[in-house]
Amino acid sequence: MWFAVGFVVAMLVGTYLLPVTYYLAAVGVGAILLAVFLVCMLRFPKFRIPAMVMFACTVGFVWLFCFDQLYLSTARSFDDQQMVVTIVAADYSYETDYGAATEGRIELSGKTYTVLAYHEKDTLLAPGDTITGNFLIRSTLPGGSHESAYNRSDHIFLTARPRGELSVTKADEIPLKFYPAHIRHRILGIIHSAFPADTAAFACALLLGETDGIDYETDTAFKLSGIRHVIAVSGLHVTILFSLVYVVTGRRKWITALLGIPVLFLFAAVAGFSPSITRACIMHSLMVVAMLFEKEYDPPSSLSFAVVCMLCLNPWSVANVGFQLSVCCLIGIIMFSERIKNYLLDKKRFGRCRGIWKKFAAWFSSSVSISLSAVIFTTPLCAYYFGVVSLVGPLTNLLTLWVITFIFYGIMLACLTGLLLPAVG
């Protein structure tokens, strides 16, 4: 856990404060401080935690430097250049304010990058289709001509805008690696055909996090009431899905592991591997592994492992708002939920309840403790990023989250039925 703390500190400093040219200097400073802490640790054992944090910071800056030099430097070198390239669509195209865009893959100097390619509205692309032409390549990295913290935190380091006619080649079949995008597109189509217009947008948002159809008024209502996370696919949805798998497998450990882990990561792939879902899938997988080998599941270690894995894949993920909210939410729950629950279950309050009231007290105290602890660290972030802090959020979550599970399962059932029998769905 302390290694993860130091690693995250290095990522935050490296992405928010330090220019790329200072990464090596940060490695040197970290190494010197680490040596000092190691010497102090020989006499004062309490220095082992600062030593571990500083060791992780040094490793973090080494990784930032290597990631930049071995991978990002190539993308940066093509910034603001016009060139003829071929882009492979990784998803379906969607409309923008000035045309359309498609997330795709581009190969530059033997390295593959995710690129956001802009094109005309009438150019409809599906996963596997290729588009060739003269594009203006722009970098989303700091100092790039299309600098965008949102894009690079989502692993999109390049954008491409056409400069002339484009040639589109349709794929004979969708490549397997892009099939999750096809599944998501198919599910969204089923939802729009099975649900009325006034509920289809909410169903898409709740099941897959597709909030494009949510109008401004409804979205604002969700923010003000403190349950905006319901329509942004998060760890809550992964927990609901895993609970279903656990029941379907009869709570058998090995069957749950063999079925549950692939199902969770397939769901994450279909939902686009958002940071909150990826974090939740890794943590649930570790929980299943701990259950298999009859080991104690440690949430702080599990969260730390998930965070380090995600930042190794893309250090810029630390700047992603979803990543920050998801991690801070879990930190609050891990640190305070049990304390709040025990406080509520004190004998002077609910401890003397018996029978059905005792079960109600346990459910109530658990729900309140999770709702309150989850917003302790996320509230400042919501105030900073969204300008909104919901004072009724804990109460609204308490009154509504219990029904979200049933709605989630209902949408899944409607989609599965609609796949075979549209009218019944």
Coordinates of C-alpha atoms in Angstrom, one line a residue, residues 57-359:
C57 CA 8.5 7.7 -6.0
T58 CA 11.9 7.0 -7.6
V59 CA 10.5 4.0 -9.4
G60 CA 7.5 6.1 -10.5
F61 CA 9.7 8.8 -12.1
V62 CA 11.9 6.1 -13.7
W63 CA 8.7 4.7 -15.3
L64 CA 7.5 8.1 -16.4
F65 CA 10.8 8.8 -18.1
C66 CA 10.9 5.4 -19.8
F67 CA 7.3 5.6 -20.9
D68 CA 7.9 9.0 -22.4
Q69 CA 11.1 8.1 -24.1
L70 CA 10.1 4.7 -25.4
Y71 CA 6.5 5.4 -26.4
L72 CA 5.3 9.0 -26.2
S73 CA 8.4 10.7 -27.8
T74 CA 7.4 9.2 -31.1
A75 CA 3.9 10.6 -30.9
R76 CA 5.3 14.0 -29.9
S77 CA 7.6 14.0 -32.9
F78 CA 4.7 13.8 -35.4
D79 CA 2.9 16.7 -33.8
D80 CA 1.5 19.3 -36.3
Q81 CA 2.6 17.3 -39.4
Q82 CA 0.5 16.5 -42.5
M83 CA 1.0 13.0 -43.9
V84 CA -0.8 10.2 -45.7
V85 CA -1.7 7.6 -43.1
T86 CA -4.1 4.6 -42.7
I87 CA -6.3 4.5 -39.6
V88 CA -8.1 1.4 -38.5
A89 CA -11.4 2.2 -36.8
A90 CA -11.7 0.6 -33.3
D91 CA -15.2 1.7 -32.7
Y92 CA -18.3 3.1 -34.5
S93 CA -18.2 6.7 -35.7
Y94 CA -20.3 9.3 -33.9
E95 CA -21.5 12.8 -34.7
T96 CA -19.7 15.9 -33.4
D97 CA -20.5 19.6 -33.6
Y98 CA -18.6 19.9 -36.8
G99 CA -18.9 16.5 -38.4
A100 CA -18.1 13.0 -37.1
A101 CA -15.2 11.3 -35.3
T102 CA -14.0 7.8 -34.8
E103 CA -11.6 6.3 -32.3
G104 CA -9.0 4.2 -34.2
R105 CA -5.5 2.8 -34.3
I106 CA -2.6 4.3 -36.2
E107 CA 0.9 3.0 -36.6
L108 CA 3.8 5.4 -36.6
S109 CA 7.5 4.3 -36.7
G110 CA 6.5 0.8 -35.7
K111 CA 4.4 1.8 -32.7
T112 CA 0.6 1.7 -32.5
Y113 CA -1.3 4.6 -31.0
T114 CA -4.9 5.3 -30.3
V115 CA -6.0 8.3 -32.4
L116 CA -9.2 10.3 -32.5
A117 CA -9.9 10.7 -36.2
Y118 CA -12.3 13.4 -37.4
H119 CA -14.1 13.2 -40.8
E120 CA -17.3 14.1 -42.6
K121 CA -20.7 13.0 -41.3
D122 CA -21.5 10.9 -44.3
T123 CA -18.4 8.7 -43.7
L124 CA -19.8 6.0 -41.5
L125 CA -17.2 3.7 -40.0
A126 CA -17.5 0.4 -38.1
P127 CA -14.8 -1.5 -36.1
G128 CA -12.2 -2.9 -38.5
D129 CA -12.9 -0.4 -41.3
T130 CA -9.8 1.5 -42.6
I131 CA -9.7 5.1 -43.7
T132 CA -6.7 6.4 -45.7
G133 CA -5.8 9.9 -46.7
N134 CA -3.9 13.0 -45.9
F135 CA -4.3 14.0 -42.3
L136 CA -3.0 16.7 -40.0
I137 CA -1.6 14.8 -37.0
R138 CA -1.7 16.7 -33.7
S139 CA -0.5 15.6 -30.2
T140 CA -2.6 15.8 -27.1
L141 CA 0.5 15.7 -24.9
P142 CA 1.6 18.8 -22.9
G143 CA 3.0 21.4 -25.5
G144 CA 1.2 19.6 -28.3
S145 CA -0.9 21.5 -30.9
H146 CA -4.1 19.8 -29.6
E147 CA -3.2 19.6 -25.9
S148 CA -6.0 17.8 -24.0
A149 CA -5.8 16.4 -20.5
Y150 CA -9.0 14.5 -21.1
N151 CA -7.8 12.7 -24.2
R152 CA -4.4 11.7 -23.0
S153 CA -5.8 10.5 -19.7
D154 CA -8.0 8.3 -21.8
H155 CA -5.0 6.9 -23.7
I156 CA -5.6 9.0 -26.8
F157 CA -2.3 10.8 -27.5
L158 CA -3.0 11.8 -31.1
T159 CA -5.8 13.4 -33.1
A160 CA -6.1 13.4 -36.9
R161 CA -8.0 15.9 -39.1
P162 CA -8.4 15.3 -42.9
R163 CA -6.8 17.5 -45.4
G164 CA -8.4 16.3 -48.6
E165 CA -10.3 13.3 -49.9
L166 CA -10.4 10.1 -47.8
S167 CA -10.6 6.5 -49.0
V168 CA -12.6 4.1 -46.9
T169 CA -12.2 0.3 -47.0
K170 CA -14.9 -1.7 -45.3
A171 CA -13.9 -4.7 -43.3
D172 CA -15.1 -8.1 -44.3
E173 CA -15.6 -9.0 -40.7
I174 CA -15.1 -7.3 -37.3
P175 CA -11.7 -8.2 -35.8
L176 CA -11.9 -10.0 -32.5
K177 CA -10.0 -7.3 -30.6
F178 CA -12.7 -4.8 -31.6
Y179 CA -15.7 -7.1 -30.9
P180 CA -16.5 -5.5 -27.5
A181 CA -17.3 -2.3 -29.3
H182 CA -19.7 -4.2 -31.7
I183 CA -21.4 -5.8 -28.7
R184 CA -21.9 -2.4 -27.1
H185 CA -23.3 -1.0 -30.3
R186 CA -25.7 -4.0 -30.6
I187 CA -26.9 -3.7 -27.0
L188 CA -27.5 0.0 -27.5
G189 CA -29.6 -0.8 -30.6
I190 CA -31.6 -3.3 -28.6
I191 CA -32.3 -0.8 -25.8
H192 CA -33.5 1.8 -28.2
S193 CA -35.8 -0.6 -29.9
A194 CA -37.2 -2.2 -26.7
F195 CA -37.5 0.9 -24.4
P196 CA -39.7 4.0 -24.9
A197 CA -37.9 7.1 -26.0
D198 CA -38.2 8.8 -22.5
T199 CA -36.4 5.9 -20.8
A200 CA -34.0 4.5 -23.4
A201 CA -31.4 7.2 -22.7
F202 CA -31.4 6.3 -19.0
A203 CA -31.2 2.6 -19.7
C204 CA -28.2 3.1 -21.9
A205 CA -26.5 5.3 -19.3
L206 CA -27.2 2.9 -16.4
L207 CA -26.1 -0.3 -18.2
L208 CA -23.1 1.0 -20.2
G209 CA -22.4 4.6 -19.1
E210 CA -23.5 6.0 -22.5
T211 CA -24.8 9.4 -21.3
D212 CA -25.0 11.2 -24.7
G213 CA -28.7 10.7 -24.8
I214 CA -29.3 12.3 -21.3
D215 CA -30.6 15.8 -21.7
Y216 CA -29.0 18.7 -19.8
E217 CA -32.0 19.1 -17.4
T218 CA -31.9 15.4 -16.4
D219 CA -28.2 15.4 -16.0
T220 CA -28.3 18.4 -13.8
A221 CA -31.0 16.8 -11.7
F222 CA -28.7 13.8 -11.1
K223 CA -25.8 16.0 -10.1
L224 CA -27.9 18.1 -7.7
S225 CA -29.4 15.1 -6.1
G226 CA -26.0 13.5 -5.6
I227 CA -26.6 10.3 -7.7
R228 CA -24.8 11.2 -10.9
H229 CA -22.6 8.2 -10.4
V230 CA -25.6 5.9 -11.1
I231 CA -25.5 6.9 -14.8
A232 CA -21.7 6.7 -15.0
V233 CA -20.7 3.1 -15.1
S234 CA -18.7 2.5 -11.9
G235 CA -17.7 0.0 -9.3
L236 CA -21.3 -0.2 -8.2
H237 CA -22.3 -1.8 -11.6
V238 CA -19.4 -4.3 -11.4
T239 CA -20.6 -5.3 -7.9
I240 CA -24.1 -5.8 -9.1
L241 CA -23.0 -7.9 -12.0
F242 CA -20.6 -10.0 -9.9
S243 CA -23.3 -10.6 -7.3
L244 CA -25.5 -12.1 -10.1
V245 CA -22.6 -14.3 -11.3
Y246 CA -22.0 -15.5 -7.7
V247 CA -25.6 -16.5 -7.3
V248 CA -25.8 -18.2 -10.8
T249 CA -22.7 -20.3 -10.0
G250 CA -24.3 -21.5 -6.8
R251 CA -21.5 -19.7 -4.8
R252 CA -19.0 -22.4 -5.9
K253 CA -15.5 -20.8 -5.7
W254 CA -13.9 -22.4 -8.7
I255 CA -16.9 -22.0 -11.0
T256 CA -17.2 -18.4 -9.8
A257 CA -13.6 -17.7 -10.7
L258 CA -13.7 -19.4 -14.1
L259 CA -16.9 -17.7 -15.1
G260 CA -16.9 -14.5 -13.1
I261 CA -13.5 -13.0 -13.9
P262 CA -13.9 -13.3 -17.7
V263 CA -17.5 -11.9 -17.5
L264 CA -16.3 -8.9 -15.5
F265 CA -13.5 -8.1 -17.9
L266 CA -15.8 -8.6 -20.9
F267 CA -18.2 -6.2 -19.3
A268 CA -15.3 -3.7 -18.7
A269 CA -14.3 -4.1 -22.4
V270 CA -17.9 -3.5 -23.6
A271 CA -18.1 -0.4 -21.4
G272 CA -14.8 0.9 -22.8
F273 CA -12.5 0.1 -19.9
S274 CA -13.4 3.3 -17.9
P275 CA -11.1 3.8 -14.9
S276 CA -13.7 3.1 -12.3
I277 CA -14.8 -0.2 -14.0
T278 CA -11.2 -1.3 -14.6
R279 CA -10.3 -0.6 -10.9
A280 CA -13.4 -2.6 -9.7
C281 CA -12.7 -5.5 -12.0
I282 CA -9.1 -5.9 -10.8
M283 CA -10.2 -5.7 -7.1
H284 CA -13.0 -8.2 -7.6
S285 CA -10.6 -10.6 -9.4
L286 CA -8.2 -10.3 -6.4
M287 CA -11.1 -11.0 -4.1
V288 CA -12.0 -14.2 -6.0
V289 CA -8.4 -15.3 -6.0
A290 CA -8.1 -14.8 -2.3
M291 CA -11.3 -16.8 -1.8
L292 CA -10.0 -19.6 -4.0
F293 CA -6.8 -20.0 -1.9
E294 CA -8.6 -19.2 1.4
K295 CA -6.5 -16.1 2.1
E296 CA -7.6 -12.9 3.7
Y297 CA -8.8 -10.3 1.3
D298 CA -7.2 -7.0 2.1
P299 CA -9.0 -4.0 0.5
P300 CA -6.1 -1.5 0.9
S301 CA -3.6 -3.8 -0.8
S302 CA -6.2 -4.7 -3.5
L303 CA -6.9 -1.1 -4.3
S304 CA -3.2 -0.3 -4.3
F305 CA -2.4 -3.1 -6.7
A306 CA -5.2 -2.0 -9.1
V307 CA -4.0 1.6 -9.0
V308 CA -0.4 0.7 -9.8
C309 CA -1.5 -1.6 -12.7
M310 CA -3.6 1.1 -14.2
L311 CA -0.9 3.7 -13.9
C312 CA 1.7 1.4 -15.4
L313 CA -0.4 1.0 -18.5
N314 CA -0.9 4.8 -18.8
P315 CA 0.7 7.2 -16.3
W316 CA -1.6 10.0 -17.5
S317 CA -4.6 8.1 -16.1
V318 CA -3.9 9.8 -12.8
A319 CA -5.3 13.0 -14.3
N320 CA -8.6 11.3 -15.3
V321 CA -11.5 12.6 -13.3
G322 CA -13.2 9.2 -13.2
F323 CA -10.0 7.6 -11.9
Q324 CA -9.6 10.2 -9.1
L325 CA -13.2 9.9 -8.0
S326 CA -13.2 6.1 -8.1
V327 CA -10.0 5.9 -6.0
C328 CA -11.0 8.6 -3.5
C329 CA -14.4 7.0 -3.1
L330 CA -12.8 3.6 -2.2
I331 CA -10.3 5.3 0.1
G332 CA -13.1 6.9 2.0
I333 CA -15.1 3.7 2.3
I334 CA -12.0 1.7 3.4
M335 CA -11.0 4.2 6.1
F336 CA -14.4 5.3 7.5
S337 CA -17.3 3.0 6.6
E338 CA -16.6 0.4 9.4
R339 CA -16.2 3.1 12.0
I340 CA -19.5 4.8 11.0
K341 CA -21.3 1.5 11.0
N342 CA -20.0 0.5 14.4
Y343 CA -21.0 3.9 15.7
L344 CA -24.6 3.5 14.4
L345 CA -24.8 -0.1 15.7
D346 CA -23.8 1.0 19.3
K347 CA -26.1 -0.5 21.9
K348 CA -27.4 3.0 22.8
R349 CA -28.7 3.4 19.3
F350 CA -29.6 0.2 17.4
G351 CA -27.7 -2.4 19.4
R352 CA -30.8 -3.5 21.4
C353 CA -32.9 -4.2 18.3
R354 CA -34.3 -7.7 17.9
G355 CA -35.7 -9.8 15.0
I356 CA -36.6 -8.0 11.8
W357 CA -35.6 -4.6 13.3
K358 CA -32.1 -5.9 14.0
K359 CA -31.8 -6.8 10.3

